[in-house]
Short mmCIF file of C-alpha atoms and ligand atoms in Angstrom, two decimals:
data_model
loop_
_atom_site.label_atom_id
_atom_site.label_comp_id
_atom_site.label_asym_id
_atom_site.label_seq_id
_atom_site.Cartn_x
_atom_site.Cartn_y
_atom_site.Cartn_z
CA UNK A 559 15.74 9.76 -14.22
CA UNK A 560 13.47 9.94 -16.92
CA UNK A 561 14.15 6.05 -18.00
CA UNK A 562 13.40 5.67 -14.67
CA UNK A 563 10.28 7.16 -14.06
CA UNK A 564 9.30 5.30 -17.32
CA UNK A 565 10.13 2.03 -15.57
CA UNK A 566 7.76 3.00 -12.41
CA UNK A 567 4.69 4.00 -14.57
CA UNK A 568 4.78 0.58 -16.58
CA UNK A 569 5.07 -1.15 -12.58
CA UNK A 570 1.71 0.78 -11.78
CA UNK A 571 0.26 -0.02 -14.62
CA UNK A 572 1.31 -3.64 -14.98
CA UNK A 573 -0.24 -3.90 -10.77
CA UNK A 574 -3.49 -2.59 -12.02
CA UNK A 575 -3.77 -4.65 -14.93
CA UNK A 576 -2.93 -7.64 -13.07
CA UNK A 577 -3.60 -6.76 -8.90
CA UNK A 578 -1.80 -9.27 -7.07
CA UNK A 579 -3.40 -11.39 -3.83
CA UNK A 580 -6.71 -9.76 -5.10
CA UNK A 581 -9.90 -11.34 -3.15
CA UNK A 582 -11.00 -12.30 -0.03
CA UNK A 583 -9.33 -14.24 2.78
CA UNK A 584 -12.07 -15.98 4.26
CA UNK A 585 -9.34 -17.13 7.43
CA UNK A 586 -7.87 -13.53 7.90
CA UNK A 587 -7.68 -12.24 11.60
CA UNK A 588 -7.16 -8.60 10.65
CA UNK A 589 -9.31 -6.49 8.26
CA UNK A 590 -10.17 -3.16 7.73
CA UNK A 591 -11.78 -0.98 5.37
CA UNK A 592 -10.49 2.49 3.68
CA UNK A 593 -12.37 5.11 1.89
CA UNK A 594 -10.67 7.88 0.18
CA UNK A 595 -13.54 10.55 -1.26
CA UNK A 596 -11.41 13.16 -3.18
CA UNK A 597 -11.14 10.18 -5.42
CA UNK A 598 -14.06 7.54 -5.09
CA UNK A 599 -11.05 4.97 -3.67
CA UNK A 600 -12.53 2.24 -1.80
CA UNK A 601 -10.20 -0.91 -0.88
CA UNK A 602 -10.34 -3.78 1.70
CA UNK A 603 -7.44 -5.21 3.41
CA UNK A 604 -7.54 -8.87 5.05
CA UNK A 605 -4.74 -9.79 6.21
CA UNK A 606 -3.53 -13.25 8.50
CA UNK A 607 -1.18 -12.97 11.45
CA UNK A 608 0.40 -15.97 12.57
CA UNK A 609 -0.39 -15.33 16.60
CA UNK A 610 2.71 -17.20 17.43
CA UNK A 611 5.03 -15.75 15.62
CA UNK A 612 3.73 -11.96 15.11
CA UNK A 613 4.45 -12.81 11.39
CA UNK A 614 2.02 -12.02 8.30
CA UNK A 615 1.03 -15.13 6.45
CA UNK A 616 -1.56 -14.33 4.10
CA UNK A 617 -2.75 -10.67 2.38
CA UNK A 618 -5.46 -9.71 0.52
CA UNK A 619 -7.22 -6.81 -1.01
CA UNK A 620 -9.79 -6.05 -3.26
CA UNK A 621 -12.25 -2.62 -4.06
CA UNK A 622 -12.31 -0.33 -6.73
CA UNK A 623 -10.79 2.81 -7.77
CA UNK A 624 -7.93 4.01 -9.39
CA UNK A 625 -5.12 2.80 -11.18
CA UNK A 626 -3.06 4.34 -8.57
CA UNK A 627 -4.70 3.22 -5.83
CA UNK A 628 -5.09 -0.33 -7.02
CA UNK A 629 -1.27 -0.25 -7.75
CA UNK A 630 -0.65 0.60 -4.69
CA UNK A 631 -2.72 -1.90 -2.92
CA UNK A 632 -0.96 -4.44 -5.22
CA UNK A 633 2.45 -3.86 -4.55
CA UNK A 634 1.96 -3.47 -0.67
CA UNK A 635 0.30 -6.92 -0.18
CA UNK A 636 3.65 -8.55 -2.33
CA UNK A 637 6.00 -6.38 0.15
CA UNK A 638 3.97 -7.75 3.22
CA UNK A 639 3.87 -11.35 3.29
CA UNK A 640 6.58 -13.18 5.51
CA UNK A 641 6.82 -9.24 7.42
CA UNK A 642 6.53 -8.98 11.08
CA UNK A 643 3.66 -6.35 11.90
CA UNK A 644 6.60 -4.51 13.55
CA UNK A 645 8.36 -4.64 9.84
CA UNK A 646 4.66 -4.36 8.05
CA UNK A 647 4.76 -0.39 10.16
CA UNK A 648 8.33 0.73 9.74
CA UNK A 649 7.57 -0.07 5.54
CA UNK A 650 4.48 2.08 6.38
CA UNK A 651 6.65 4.70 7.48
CA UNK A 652 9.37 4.62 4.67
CA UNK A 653 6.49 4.53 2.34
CA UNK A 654 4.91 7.58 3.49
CA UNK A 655 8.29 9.31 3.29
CA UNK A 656 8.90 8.56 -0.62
CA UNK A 657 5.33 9.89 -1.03
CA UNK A 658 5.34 12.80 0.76
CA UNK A 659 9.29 13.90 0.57
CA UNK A 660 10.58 16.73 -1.73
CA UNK A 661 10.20 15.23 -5.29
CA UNK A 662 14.06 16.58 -6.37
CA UNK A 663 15.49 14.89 -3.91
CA UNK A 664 16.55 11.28 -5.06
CA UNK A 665 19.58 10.36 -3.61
CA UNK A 666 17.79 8.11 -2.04
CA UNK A 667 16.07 6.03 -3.84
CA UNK A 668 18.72 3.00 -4.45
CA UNK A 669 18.05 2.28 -1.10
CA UNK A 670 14.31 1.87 -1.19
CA UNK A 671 13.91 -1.46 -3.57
CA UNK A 672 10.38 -2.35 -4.79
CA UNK A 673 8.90 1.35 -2.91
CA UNK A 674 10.88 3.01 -5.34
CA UNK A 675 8.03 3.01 -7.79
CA UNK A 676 5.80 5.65 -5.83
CA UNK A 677 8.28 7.90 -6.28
CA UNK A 678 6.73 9.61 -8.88
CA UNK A 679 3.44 9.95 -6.98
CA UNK A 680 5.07 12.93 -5.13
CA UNK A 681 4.74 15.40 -7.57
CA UNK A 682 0.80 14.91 -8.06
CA UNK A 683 -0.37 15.84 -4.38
CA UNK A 684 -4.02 14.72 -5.23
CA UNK A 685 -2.63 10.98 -6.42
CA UNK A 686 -0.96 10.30 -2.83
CA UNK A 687 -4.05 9.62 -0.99
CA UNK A 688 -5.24 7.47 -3.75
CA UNK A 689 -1.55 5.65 -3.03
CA UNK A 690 -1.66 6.13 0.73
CA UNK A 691 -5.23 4.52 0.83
CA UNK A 692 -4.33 0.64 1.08
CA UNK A 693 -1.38 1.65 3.39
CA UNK A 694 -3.42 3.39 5.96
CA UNK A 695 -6.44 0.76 5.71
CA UNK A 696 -3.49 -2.36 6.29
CA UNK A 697 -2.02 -0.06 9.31
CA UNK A 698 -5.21 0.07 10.92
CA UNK A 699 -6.18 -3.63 9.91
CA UNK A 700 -2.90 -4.36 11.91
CA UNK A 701 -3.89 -2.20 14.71
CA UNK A 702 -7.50 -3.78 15.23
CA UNK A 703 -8.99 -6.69 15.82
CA UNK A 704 -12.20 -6.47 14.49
CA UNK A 705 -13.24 -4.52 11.49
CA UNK A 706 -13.00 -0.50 10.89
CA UNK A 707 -13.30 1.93 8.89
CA UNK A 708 -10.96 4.66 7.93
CA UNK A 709 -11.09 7.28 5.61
CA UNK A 710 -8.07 9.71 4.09
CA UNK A 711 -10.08 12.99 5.10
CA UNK A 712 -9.86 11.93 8.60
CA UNK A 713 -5.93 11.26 8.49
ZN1 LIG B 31 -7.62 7.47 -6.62
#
């Protein structure tokens, strides 16, 4: 476990180093923005939805914060592109089990791919709002039309 824990940090770092789809989307038809205080998070999500086809085209983010949270925000847009907002939420909802399970149990974490890497965010309580952040900003991007505001002390 320890290799692999190794593995994960130098993911997280290597995100926050070099965030992927970070910008604007001047065309996107979903945004929202997320605040998380404990830390000083802040983070934008634009996202495009193909109105046809329910089907994410584009995803961006940008904001400051954390390497953590910037990580995070990172290696959700990469899972989301090509997702169906029906696949964007059920990803929402395996990622908020890996962060918020019990940190000793791993058997399953073949089975979660690229999410794997937040398993170690579990054991530091305080670092999985800075993880949730971009997650619950793209969920309620998703879930509105027009642009919001959410904040992690009010979910
Ligand atoms: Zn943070």
């Amino acid at each position: 476990m320890e290799e692999l824990k190794e593995l994960y940090q130098q993911v997280i770092l290597d995100h926050n180093k070099n965030p992927r789809n970070f910008g604007e989307l001047p065309t996107c038809n979903r945004h929202a923005e997320g605040h998380n205080p404990l830390c000083g998070d802040q983070i934008e999500v634009f996202i495009l939805v193909d109105e046809d086809t329910g089907k994410i085209e584009d995803v961006r983010f940008k904001g400051a914060g954390c390497a953590i949270s910037k990580a995070s925000a990172s290696i959700m847009t990469t899972l989301l592109k090509g997702k169906t907002i029906e696949e964007a939420k059920e990803l929402f909802e395996q990622f908020h089990k890996v962060v918020t399970s019990d940190p000793s149990s791993n058997a399953d974490i073949i089975n979660l791919g690229k999410l794997a890497v937040f398993c170690g965010v579990r054991e530091f309580p305080a670092r999985v709002k800075c993880a949730s952040l971009a997650w619950h900003t793209m969920l309620n991007a998703l879930d509105n039309h027009t642009t919001t505001k959410v904040s992690t002390e009010q979910v």
